[in-house]
CSV table of C-alpha atoms and ligand atoms in Angstrom, one decimal:
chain,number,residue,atom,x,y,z
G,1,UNK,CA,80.2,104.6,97.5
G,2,UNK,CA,82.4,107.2,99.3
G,3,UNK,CA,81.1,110.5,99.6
G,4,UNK,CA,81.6,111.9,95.6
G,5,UNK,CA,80.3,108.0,94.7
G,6,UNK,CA,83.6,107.7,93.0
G,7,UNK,CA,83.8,105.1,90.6
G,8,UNK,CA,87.3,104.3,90.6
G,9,UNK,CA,88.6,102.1,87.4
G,10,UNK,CA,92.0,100.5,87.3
G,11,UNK,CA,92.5,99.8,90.5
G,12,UNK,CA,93.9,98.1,93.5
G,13,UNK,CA,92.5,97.3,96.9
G,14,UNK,CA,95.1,96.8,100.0
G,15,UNK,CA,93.6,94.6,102.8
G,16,UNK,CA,95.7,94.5,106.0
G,17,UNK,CA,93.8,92.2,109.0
G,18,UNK,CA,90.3,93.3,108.5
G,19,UNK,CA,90.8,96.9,107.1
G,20,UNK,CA,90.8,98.1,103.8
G,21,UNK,CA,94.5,99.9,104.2
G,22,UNK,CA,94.8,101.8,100.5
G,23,UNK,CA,93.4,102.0,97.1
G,24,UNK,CA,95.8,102.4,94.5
G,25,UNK,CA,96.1,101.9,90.5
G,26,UNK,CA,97.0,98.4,89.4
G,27,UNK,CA,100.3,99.7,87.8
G,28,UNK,CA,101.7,101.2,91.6
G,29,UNK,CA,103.7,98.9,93.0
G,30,UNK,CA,102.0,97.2,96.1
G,31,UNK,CA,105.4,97.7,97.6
G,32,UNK,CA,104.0,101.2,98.4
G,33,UNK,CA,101.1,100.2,100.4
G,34,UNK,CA,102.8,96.9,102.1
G,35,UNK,CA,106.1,96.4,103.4
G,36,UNK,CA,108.0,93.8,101.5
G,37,UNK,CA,108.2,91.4,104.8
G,38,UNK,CA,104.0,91.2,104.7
G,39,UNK,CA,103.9,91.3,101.1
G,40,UNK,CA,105.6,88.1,101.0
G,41,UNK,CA,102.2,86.6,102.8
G,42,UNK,CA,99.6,87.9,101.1
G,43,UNK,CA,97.0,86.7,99.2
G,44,UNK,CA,96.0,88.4,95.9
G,45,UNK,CA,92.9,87.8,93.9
G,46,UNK,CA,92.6,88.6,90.4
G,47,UNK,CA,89.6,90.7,89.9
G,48,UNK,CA,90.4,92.2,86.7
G,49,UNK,CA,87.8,92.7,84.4
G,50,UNK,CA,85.2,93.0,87.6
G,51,UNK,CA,83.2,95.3,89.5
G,52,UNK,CA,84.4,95.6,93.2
G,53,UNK,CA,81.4,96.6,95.5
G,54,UNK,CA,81.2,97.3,99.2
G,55,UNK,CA,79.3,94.4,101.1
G,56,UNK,CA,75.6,94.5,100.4
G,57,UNK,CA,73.9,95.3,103.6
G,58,UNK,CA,70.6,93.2,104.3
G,59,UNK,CA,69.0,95.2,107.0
G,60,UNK,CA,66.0,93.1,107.4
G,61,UNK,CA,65.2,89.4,107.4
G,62,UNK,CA,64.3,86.2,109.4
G,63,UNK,CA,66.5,83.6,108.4
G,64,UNK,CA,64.8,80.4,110.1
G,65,UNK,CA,61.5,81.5,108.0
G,66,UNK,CA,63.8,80.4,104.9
G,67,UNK,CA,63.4,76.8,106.6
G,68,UNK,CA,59.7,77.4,105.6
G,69,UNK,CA,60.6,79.0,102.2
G,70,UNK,CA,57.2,79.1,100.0
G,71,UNK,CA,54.9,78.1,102.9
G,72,UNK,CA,51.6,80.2,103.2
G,73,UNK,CA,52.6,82.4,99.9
G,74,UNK,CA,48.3,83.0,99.3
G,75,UNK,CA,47.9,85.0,102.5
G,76,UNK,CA,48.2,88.0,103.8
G,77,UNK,CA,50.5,88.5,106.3
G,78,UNK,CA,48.6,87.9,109.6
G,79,UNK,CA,47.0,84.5,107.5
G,80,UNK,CA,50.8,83.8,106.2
G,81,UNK,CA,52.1,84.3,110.0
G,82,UNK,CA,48.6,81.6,111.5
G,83,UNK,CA,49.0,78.9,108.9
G,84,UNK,CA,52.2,78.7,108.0
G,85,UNK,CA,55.2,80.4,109.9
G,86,UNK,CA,53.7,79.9,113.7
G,87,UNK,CA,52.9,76.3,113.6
G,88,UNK,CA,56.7,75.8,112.2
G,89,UNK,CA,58.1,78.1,115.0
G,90,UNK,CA,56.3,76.4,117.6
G,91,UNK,CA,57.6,73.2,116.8
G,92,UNK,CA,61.4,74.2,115.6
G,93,UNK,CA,63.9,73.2,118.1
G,94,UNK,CA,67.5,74.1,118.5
G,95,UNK,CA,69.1,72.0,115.7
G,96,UNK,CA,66.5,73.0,113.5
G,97,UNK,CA,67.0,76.9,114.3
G,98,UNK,CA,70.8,75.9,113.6
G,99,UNK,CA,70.3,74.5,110.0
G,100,UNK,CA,67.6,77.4,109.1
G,101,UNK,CA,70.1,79.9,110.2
G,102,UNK,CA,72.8,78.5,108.6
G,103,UNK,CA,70.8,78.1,105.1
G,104,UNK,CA,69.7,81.6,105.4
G,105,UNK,CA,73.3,83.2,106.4
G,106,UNK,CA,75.1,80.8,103.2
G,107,UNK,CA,72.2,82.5,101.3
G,108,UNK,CA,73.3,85.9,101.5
G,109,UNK,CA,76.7,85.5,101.2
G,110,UNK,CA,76.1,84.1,98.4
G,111,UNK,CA,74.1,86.8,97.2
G,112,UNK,CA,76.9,89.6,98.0
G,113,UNK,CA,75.4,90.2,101.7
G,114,UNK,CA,78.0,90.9,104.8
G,115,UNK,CA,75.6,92.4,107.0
G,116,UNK,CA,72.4,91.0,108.1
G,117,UNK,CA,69.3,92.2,110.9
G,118,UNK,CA,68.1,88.8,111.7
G,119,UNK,CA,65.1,89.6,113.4
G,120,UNK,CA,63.8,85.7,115.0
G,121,UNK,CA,61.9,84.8,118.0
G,122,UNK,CA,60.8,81.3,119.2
G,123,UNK,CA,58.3,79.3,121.7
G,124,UNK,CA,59.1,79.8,125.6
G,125,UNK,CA,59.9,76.2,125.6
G,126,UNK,CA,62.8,76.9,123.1
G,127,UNK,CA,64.9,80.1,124.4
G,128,UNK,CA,68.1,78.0,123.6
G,129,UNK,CA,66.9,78.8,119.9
G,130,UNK,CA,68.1,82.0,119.8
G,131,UNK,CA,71.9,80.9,121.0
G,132,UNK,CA,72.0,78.3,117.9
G,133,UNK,CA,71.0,81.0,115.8
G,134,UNK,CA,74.0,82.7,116.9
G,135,UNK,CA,76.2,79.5,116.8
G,136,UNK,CA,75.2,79.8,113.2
G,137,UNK,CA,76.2,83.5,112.6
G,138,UNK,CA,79.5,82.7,114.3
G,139,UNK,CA,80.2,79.8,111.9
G,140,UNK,CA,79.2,81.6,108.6
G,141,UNK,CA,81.6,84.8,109.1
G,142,UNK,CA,78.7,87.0,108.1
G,143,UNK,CA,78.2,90.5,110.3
G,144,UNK,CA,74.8,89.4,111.8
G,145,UNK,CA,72.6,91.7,114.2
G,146,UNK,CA,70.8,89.1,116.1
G,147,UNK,CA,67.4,90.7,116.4
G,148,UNK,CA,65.5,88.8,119.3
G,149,UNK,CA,62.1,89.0,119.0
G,150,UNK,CA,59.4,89.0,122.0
G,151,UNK,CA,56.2,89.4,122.3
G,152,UNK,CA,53.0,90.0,125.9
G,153,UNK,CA,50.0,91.0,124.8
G,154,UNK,CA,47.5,88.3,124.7
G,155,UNK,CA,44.6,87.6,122.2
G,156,UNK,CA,46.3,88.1,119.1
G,157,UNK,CA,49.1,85.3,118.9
G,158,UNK,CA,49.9,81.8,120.1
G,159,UNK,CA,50.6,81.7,123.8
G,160,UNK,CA,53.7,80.1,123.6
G,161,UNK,CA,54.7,82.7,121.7
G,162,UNK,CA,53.9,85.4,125.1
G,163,UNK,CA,56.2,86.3,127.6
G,164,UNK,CA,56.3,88.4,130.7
G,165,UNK,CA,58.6,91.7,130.1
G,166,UNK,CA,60.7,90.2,133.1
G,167,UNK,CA,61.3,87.2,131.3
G,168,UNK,CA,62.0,88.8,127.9
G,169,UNK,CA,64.6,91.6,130.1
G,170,UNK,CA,66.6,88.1,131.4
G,171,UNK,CA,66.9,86.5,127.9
G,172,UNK,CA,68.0,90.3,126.7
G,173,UNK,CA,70.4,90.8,129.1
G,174,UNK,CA,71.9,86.5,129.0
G,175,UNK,CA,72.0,87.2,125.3
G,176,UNK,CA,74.3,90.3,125.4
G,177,UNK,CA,76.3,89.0,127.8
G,178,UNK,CA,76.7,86.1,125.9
G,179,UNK,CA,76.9,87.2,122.6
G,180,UNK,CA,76.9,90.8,121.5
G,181,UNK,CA,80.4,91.7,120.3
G,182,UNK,CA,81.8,88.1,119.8
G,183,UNK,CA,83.3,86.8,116.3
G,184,UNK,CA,85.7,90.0,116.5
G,185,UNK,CA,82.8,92.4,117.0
G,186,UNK,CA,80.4,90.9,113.9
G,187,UNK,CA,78.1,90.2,116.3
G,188,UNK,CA,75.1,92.3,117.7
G,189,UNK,CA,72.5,91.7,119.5
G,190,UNK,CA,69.1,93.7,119.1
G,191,UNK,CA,66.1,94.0,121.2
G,192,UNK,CA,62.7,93.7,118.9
G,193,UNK,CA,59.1,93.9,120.0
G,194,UNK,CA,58.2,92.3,116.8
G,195,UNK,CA,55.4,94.7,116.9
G,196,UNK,CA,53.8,97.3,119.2
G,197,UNK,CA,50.3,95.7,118.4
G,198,UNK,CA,51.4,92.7,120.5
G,199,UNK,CA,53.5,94.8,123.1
G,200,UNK,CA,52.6,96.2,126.6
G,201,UNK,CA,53.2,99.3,127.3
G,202,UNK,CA,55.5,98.1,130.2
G,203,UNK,CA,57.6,96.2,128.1
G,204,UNK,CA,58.2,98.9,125.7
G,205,UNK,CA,59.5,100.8,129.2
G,206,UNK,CA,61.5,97.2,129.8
G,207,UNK,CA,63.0,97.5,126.4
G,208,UNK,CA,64.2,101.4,126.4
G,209,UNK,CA,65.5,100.6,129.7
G,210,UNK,CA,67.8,98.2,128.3
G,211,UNK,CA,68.6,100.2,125.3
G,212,UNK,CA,69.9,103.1,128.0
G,213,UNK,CA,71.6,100.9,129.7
G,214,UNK,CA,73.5,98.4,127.3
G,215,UNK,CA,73.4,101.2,124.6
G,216,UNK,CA,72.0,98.1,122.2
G,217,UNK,CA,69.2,99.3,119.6
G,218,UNK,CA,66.1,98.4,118.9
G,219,UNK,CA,64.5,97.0,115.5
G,220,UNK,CA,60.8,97.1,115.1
G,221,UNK,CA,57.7,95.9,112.6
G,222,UNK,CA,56.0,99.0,111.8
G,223,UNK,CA,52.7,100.4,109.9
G,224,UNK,CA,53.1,97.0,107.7
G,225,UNK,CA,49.7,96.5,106.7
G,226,UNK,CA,46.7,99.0,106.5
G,227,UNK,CA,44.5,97.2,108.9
G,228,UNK,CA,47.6,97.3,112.1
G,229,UNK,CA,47.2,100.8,111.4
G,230,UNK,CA,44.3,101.3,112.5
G,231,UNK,CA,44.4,98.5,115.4
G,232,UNK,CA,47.0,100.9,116.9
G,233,UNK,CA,45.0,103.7,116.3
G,234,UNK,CA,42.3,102.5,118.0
G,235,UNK,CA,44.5,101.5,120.8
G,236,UNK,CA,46.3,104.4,121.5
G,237,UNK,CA,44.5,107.2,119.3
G,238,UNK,CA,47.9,107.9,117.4
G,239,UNK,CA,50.4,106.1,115.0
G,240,UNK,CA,53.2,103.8,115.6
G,241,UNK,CA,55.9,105.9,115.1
G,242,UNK,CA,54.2,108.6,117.7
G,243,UNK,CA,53.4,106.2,120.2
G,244,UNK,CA,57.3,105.0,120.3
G,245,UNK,CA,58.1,108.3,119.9
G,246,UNK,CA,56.6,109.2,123.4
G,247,UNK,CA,58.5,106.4,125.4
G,248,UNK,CA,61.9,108.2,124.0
G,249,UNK,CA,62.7,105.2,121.3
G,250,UNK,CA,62.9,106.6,118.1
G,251,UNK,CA,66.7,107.5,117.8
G,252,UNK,CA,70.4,107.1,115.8
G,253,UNK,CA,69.6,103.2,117.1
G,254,UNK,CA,65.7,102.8,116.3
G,255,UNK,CA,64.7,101.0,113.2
G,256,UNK,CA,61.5,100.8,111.8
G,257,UNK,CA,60.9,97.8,109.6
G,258,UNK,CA,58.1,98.8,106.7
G,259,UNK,CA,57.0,101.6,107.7
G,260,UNK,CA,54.5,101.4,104.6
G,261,UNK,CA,51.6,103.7,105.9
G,262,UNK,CA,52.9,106.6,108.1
G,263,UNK,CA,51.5,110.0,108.6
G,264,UNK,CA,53.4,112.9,107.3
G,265,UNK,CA,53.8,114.0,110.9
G,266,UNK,CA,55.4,110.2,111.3
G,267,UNK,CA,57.9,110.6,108.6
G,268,UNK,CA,59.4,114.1,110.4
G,269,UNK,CA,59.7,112.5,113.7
G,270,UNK,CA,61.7,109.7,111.9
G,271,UNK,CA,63.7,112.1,110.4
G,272,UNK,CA,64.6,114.6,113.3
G,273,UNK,CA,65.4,111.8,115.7
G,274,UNK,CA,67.7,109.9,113.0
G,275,UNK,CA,65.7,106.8,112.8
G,276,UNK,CA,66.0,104.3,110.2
G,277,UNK,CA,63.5,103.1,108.3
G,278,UNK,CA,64.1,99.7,106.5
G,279,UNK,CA,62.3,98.6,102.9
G,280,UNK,CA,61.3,95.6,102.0
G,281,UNK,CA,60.0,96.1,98.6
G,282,UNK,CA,59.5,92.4,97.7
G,283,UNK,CA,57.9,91.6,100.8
G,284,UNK,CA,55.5,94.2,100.5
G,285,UNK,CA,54.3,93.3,97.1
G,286,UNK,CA,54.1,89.5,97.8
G,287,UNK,CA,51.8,90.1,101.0
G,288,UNK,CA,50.0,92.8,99.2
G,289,UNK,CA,50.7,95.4,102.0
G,290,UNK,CA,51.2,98.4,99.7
G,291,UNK,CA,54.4,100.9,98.8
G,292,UNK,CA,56.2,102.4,100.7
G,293,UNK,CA,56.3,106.3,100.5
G,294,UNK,CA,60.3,105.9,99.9
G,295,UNK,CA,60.9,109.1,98.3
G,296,UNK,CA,59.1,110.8,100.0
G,297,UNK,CA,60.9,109.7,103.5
G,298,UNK,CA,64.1,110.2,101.8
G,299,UNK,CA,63.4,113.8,100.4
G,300,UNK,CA,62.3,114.6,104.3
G,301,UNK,CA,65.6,113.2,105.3
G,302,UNK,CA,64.7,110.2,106.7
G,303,UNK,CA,67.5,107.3,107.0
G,304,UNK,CA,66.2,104.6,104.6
G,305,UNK,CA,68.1,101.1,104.0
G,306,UNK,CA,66.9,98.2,102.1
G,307,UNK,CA,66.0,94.3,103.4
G,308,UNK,CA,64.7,91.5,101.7
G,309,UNK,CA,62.3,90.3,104.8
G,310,UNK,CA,61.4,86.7,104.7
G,311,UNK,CA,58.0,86.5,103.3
G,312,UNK,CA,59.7,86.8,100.2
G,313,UNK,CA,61.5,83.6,99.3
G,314,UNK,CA,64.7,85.6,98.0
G,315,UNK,CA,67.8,87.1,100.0
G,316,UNK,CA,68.4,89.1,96.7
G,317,UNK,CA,69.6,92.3,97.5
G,318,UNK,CA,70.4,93.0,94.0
G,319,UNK,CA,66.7,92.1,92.9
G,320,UNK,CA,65.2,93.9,96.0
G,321,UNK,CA,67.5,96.9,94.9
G,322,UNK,CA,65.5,97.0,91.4
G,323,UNK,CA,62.0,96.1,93.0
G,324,UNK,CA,62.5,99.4,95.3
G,325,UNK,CA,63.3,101.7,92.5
G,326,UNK,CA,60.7,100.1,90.2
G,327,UNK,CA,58.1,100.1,92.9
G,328,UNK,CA,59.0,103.9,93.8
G,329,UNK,CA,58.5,104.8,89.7
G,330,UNK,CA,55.2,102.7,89.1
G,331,UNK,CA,53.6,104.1,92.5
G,332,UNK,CA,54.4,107.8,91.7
G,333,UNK,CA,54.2,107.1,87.8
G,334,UNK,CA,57.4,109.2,87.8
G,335,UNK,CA,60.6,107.9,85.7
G,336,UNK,CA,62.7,110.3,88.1
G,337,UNK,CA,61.6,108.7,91.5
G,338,UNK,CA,64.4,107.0,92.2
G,339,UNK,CA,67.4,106.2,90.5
G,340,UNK,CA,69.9,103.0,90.6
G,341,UNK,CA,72.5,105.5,92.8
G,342,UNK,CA,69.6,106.1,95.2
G,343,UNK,CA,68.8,102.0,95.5
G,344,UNK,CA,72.8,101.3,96.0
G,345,UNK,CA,73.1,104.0,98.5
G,346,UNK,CA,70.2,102.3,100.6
G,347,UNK,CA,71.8,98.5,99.9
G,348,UNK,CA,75.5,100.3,101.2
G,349,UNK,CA,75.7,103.5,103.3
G,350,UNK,CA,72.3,103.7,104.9
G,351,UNK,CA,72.7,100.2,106.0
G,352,UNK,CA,75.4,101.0,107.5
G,353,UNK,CA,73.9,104.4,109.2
G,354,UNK,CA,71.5,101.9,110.5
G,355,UNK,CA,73.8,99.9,112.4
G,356,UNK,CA,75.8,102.8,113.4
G,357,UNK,CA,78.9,102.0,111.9
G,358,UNK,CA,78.7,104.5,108.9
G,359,UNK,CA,82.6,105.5,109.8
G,360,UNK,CA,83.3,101.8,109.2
G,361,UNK,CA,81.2,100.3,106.6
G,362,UNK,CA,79.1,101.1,103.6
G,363,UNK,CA,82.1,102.1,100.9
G,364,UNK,CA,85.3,101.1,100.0
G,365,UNK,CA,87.7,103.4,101.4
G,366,UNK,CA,91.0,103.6,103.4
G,367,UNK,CA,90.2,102.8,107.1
G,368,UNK,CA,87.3,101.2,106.5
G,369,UNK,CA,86.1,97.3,107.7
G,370,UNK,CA,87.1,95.3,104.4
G,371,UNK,CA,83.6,94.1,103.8
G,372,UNK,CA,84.0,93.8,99.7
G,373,UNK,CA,82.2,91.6,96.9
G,374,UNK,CA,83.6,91.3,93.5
G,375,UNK,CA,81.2,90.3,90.8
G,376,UNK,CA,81.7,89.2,87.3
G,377,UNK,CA,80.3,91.9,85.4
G,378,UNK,CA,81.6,90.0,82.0
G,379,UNK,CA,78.5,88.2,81.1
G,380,UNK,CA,75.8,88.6,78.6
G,381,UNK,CA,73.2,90.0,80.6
G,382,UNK,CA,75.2,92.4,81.8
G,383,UNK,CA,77.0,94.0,78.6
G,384,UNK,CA,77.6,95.8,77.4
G,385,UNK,CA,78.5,98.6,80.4
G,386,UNK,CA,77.7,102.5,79.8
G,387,UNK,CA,77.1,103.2,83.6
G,388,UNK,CA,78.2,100.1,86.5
G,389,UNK,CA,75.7,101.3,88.9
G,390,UNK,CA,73.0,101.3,86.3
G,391,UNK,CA,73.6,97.6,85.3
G,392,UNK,CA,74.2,96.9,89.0
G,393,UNK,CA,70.7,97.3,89.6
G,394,UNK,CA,68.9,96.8,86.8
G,395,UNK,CA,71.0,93.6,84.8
G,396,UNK,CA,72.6,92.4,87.5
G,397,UNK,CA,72.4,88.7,89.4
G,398,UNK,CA,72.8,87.6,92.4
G,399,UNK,CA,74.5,84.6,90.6
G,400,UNK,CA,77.0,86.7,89.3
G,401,UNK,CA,79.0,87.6,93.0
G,402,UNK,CA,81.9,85.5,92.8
G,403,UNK,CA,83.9,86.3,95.7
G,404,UNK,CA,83.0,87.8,99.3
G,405,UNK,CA,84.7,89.2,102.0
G,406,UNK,CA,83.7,90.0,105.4
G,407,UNK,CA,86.0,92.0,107.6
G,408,UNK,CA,89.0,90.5,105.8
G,409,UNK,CA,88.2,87.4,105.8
G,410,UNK,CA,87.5,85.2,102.2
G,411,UNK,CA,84.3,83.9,103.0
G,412,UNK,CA,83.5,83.0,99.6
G,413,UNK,CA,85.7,82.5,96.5
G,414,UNK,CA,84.9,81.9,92.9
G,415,UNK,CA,81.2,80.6,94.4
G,416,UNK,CA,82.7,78.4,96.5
G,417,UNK,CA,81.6,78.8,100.2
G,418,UNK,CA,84.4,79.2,102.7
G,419,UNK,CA,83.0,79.1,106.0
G,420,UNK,CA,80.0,76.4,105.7
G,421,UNK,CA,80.3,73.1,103.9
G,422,UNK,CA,77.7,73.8,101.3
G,423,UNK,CA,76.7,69.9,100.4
G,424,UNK,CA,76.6,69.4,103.5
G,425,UNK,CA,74.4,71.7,104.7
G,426,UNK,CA,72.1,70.9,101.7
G,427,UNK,CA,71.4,67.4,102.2
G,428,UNK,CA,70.5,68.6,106.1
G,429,UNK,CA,68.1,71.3,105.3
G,430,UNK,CA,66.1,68.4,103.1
G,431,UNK,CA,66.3,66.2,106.3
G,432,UNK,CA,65.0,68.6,108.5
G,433,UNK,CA,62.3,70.6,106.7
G,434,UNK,CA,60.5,67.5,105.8
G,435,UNK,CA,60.5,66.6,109.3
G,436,UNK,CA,59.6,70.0,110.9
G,437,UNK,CA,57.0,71.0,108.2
G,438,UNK,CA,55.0,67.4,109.0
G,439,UNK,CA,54.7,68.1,112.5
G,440,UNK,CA,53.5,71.7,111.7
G,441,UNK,CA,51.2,69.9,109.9
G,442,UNK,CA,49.5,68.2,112.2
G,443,UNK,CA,49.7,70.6,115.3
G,444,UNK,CA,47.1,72.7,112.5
G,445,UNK,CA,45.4,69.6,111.9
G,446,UNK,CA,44.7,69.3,115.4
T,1,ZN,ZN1,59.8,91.2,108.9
């Protein structure tokens, strides 16, 4: 995924700490990119025979909602979020948040994902949610952008859920004092009015005043279903991305989750400030909310990266790689609307434009973070290989990454988890889903 989207065969990848130091062919001595005194102490994995991919970059999700994987799944999305996700939020607590993190982050690392927006937000009573969360991203080794939702306009969703701009400005600036930059600089921390439908005009002032002065971004639900659209346009007699536009938001450092039903004059704003818009192609199909004008944003020159979302049920970015391009192809009935170098590029390099570290992620070159995943690309449903990238997207399973690496580290090898015991963490998300989706229960019976 460098700049010519070399595909580079017989070859060798140096790792030194948690850079990728040289690529080489398999017959150089390594002697040549490692003196013999640090050779002695490395750690070579075979991946012969294998296709050797930068990290996938998941560049929008809600992890905890995978502790209420398959809830709700015949709604739309406001009747998915009333009976199923906000009774379970309003009743998770912090060990809860913990073990839904943690089964979400194991997720995509299993899948082939280092980098992950994890946009979450909790009840008032339950602020401490958000630093188990990142307990959780800590633990798993994963690059994690902790997106902390809030929320103050009143009507729409479950008071607990509301809190004054003040109060969401204190959390802000506790969490990035406490955690943006820790775990060697995987961790971010994001600011996220989950929606400008349930946001105040003061707190979207709140929020671009921390942006200026932390220089943190800011990741937003946008133009996600028709019916928003026009609730915002009857609020402020524009669209989403105009109205964010005005309070100077929409920059390198604004993202724009969805973004399903923008104007044209939308899509150019997006694309002179820098913005990034994320897809969710599975998401949108399962809630019904419509596609995406992908192609068209990219031909304007709009930044667009790929997510899985949460409603969803999958942390595939290989599948939500193929659902974009297929989605793209059925909704223009064009063959040529996008191709499987197109999908990667959003999965890679525009994920990492979106978190502004396209000088350090996204491909697999010399100087760059060693976020790698090797997959066995020696199986049946994957053979036999004309073009990698093309089976890649189209053949390819998330069951077939074998090994992951995250800014050097081995966070996964041959399928075995590295960083989070895997049983364990099995037998507790039984324990505590039963529990958690019972007392959801009956705070709707009630
Ligand atoms: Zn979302």
């Amino acid at each position: 995924m460098n700049s010519n989207n070399d595909v580079i065969d017989d070859s060798r990848i140096v790792i030194e700490d948690d850079r990728i130091v040289s690529i080489g062919a398999c017959s150089e001595p390594v002697g040549n990119a490692l003196p013999a005194e640090e050779l002695e102490h490395a750690k070579t994995l075979n991946a012969r025979g294998k296709l050797i991919i930068p990290g996938l970059i998941n560049a929008h999700t809600h992890n905890i909602y995978y502790l209420m994987r398959g809830l709700g799944m015949e709604f739309e999305l406001l009747g998915w979020l009333k009976k199923a996700m906000w009774p379970c939020l309003s009743e998770m607590n912090a060990e809860e948040a913990y073990i839904g993190a943690l089964l979400g982050y194991a997720e995509n690392i299993k899948n082939g994902n280092t980098s992950v927006m994890d946009n979450f937000y909790m009840s008032r009573r339950n602020k401490a949610n958000a630093d188990s969360i990142a307990e959780a991203a800590c633990k798993s080794g994963l690059r994690v952008g902790l997106v902390r939702g809030c929320h103050d306009v009143q009507g729409m969703i479950p008071l607990e859920f509301i809190e004054p701009p003040e109060e969401a400005a204190e959390e802000y600036e506790r969490l990035i004092a406490t955690w943006h930059g820790k775990n060697d600089g995987k961790i971010s921390v994001w600011l996220s009015p989950v929606n400008l439908l349930y946001s105040s005009e003061k707190a979207i002032e709140t929020l671009k005043s921390l942006m200026d002065k932390h220089l943190v971004g800011l990741h937003t639900h946008v133009a996600e279903a028709k019916r928003e659209v026009e609730m915002i346009e009857e609020r402020f007699g524009m669209g989403y991305i105009e109205v964010l536009d005005r309070f100077g938001i929409v920059g390198s450092k604004f993202h724009a989750a969805h973004a399903v039903w923008l104007s044209d004059r939308e899509i150019d704003i997006l694309a002179e400030r820098g913005a990034t818009v994320i897809h969710n192609p599975a998401s949108n199909m399962l809630l019904a909310s419509g596609i995406a004008p992908v192609s068209k944003m990219i031909a304007r020159g709009v930044n667009v990266a790929l997510g899985t979302d949460s409603p969803n049920n999958s942390q595939d970015m290989i599948e939500s790689m193929k659902l974009a391009m297929l989605l793209q192809r059925v909704g223009l009935l064009d063959p040529q609307a996008m191709s499987p170098s197109t999908v990667l590029k959003m999965a890679t390099r525009a994920g990492a434009q979106a978190l502004g570290l396209e000088g350090s992620l996204g491909s697999i070159e010399p100087g760059k973070l060693a976020d790698i995943v090797i997959i066995n690309s020696d199986v049946i449903h994957n053979l036999p290989v004309y073009d990698h990238v093309t089976n890649l997207v189209l053949s390819g399973k998330c069951s077939d990454v074998e090994t992951v690496i995250i800014g050097g580290e081995v966070v996964m090898e041959n399928r075995v988890l590295k960083t989070i015991d895997e049983a364990g963490l099995i037998k507790e998300v039984k324990r505590v889903a039963r529990d958690l989706s019972a007392r959801a229960l009956s705070r709707l019976g009630g």
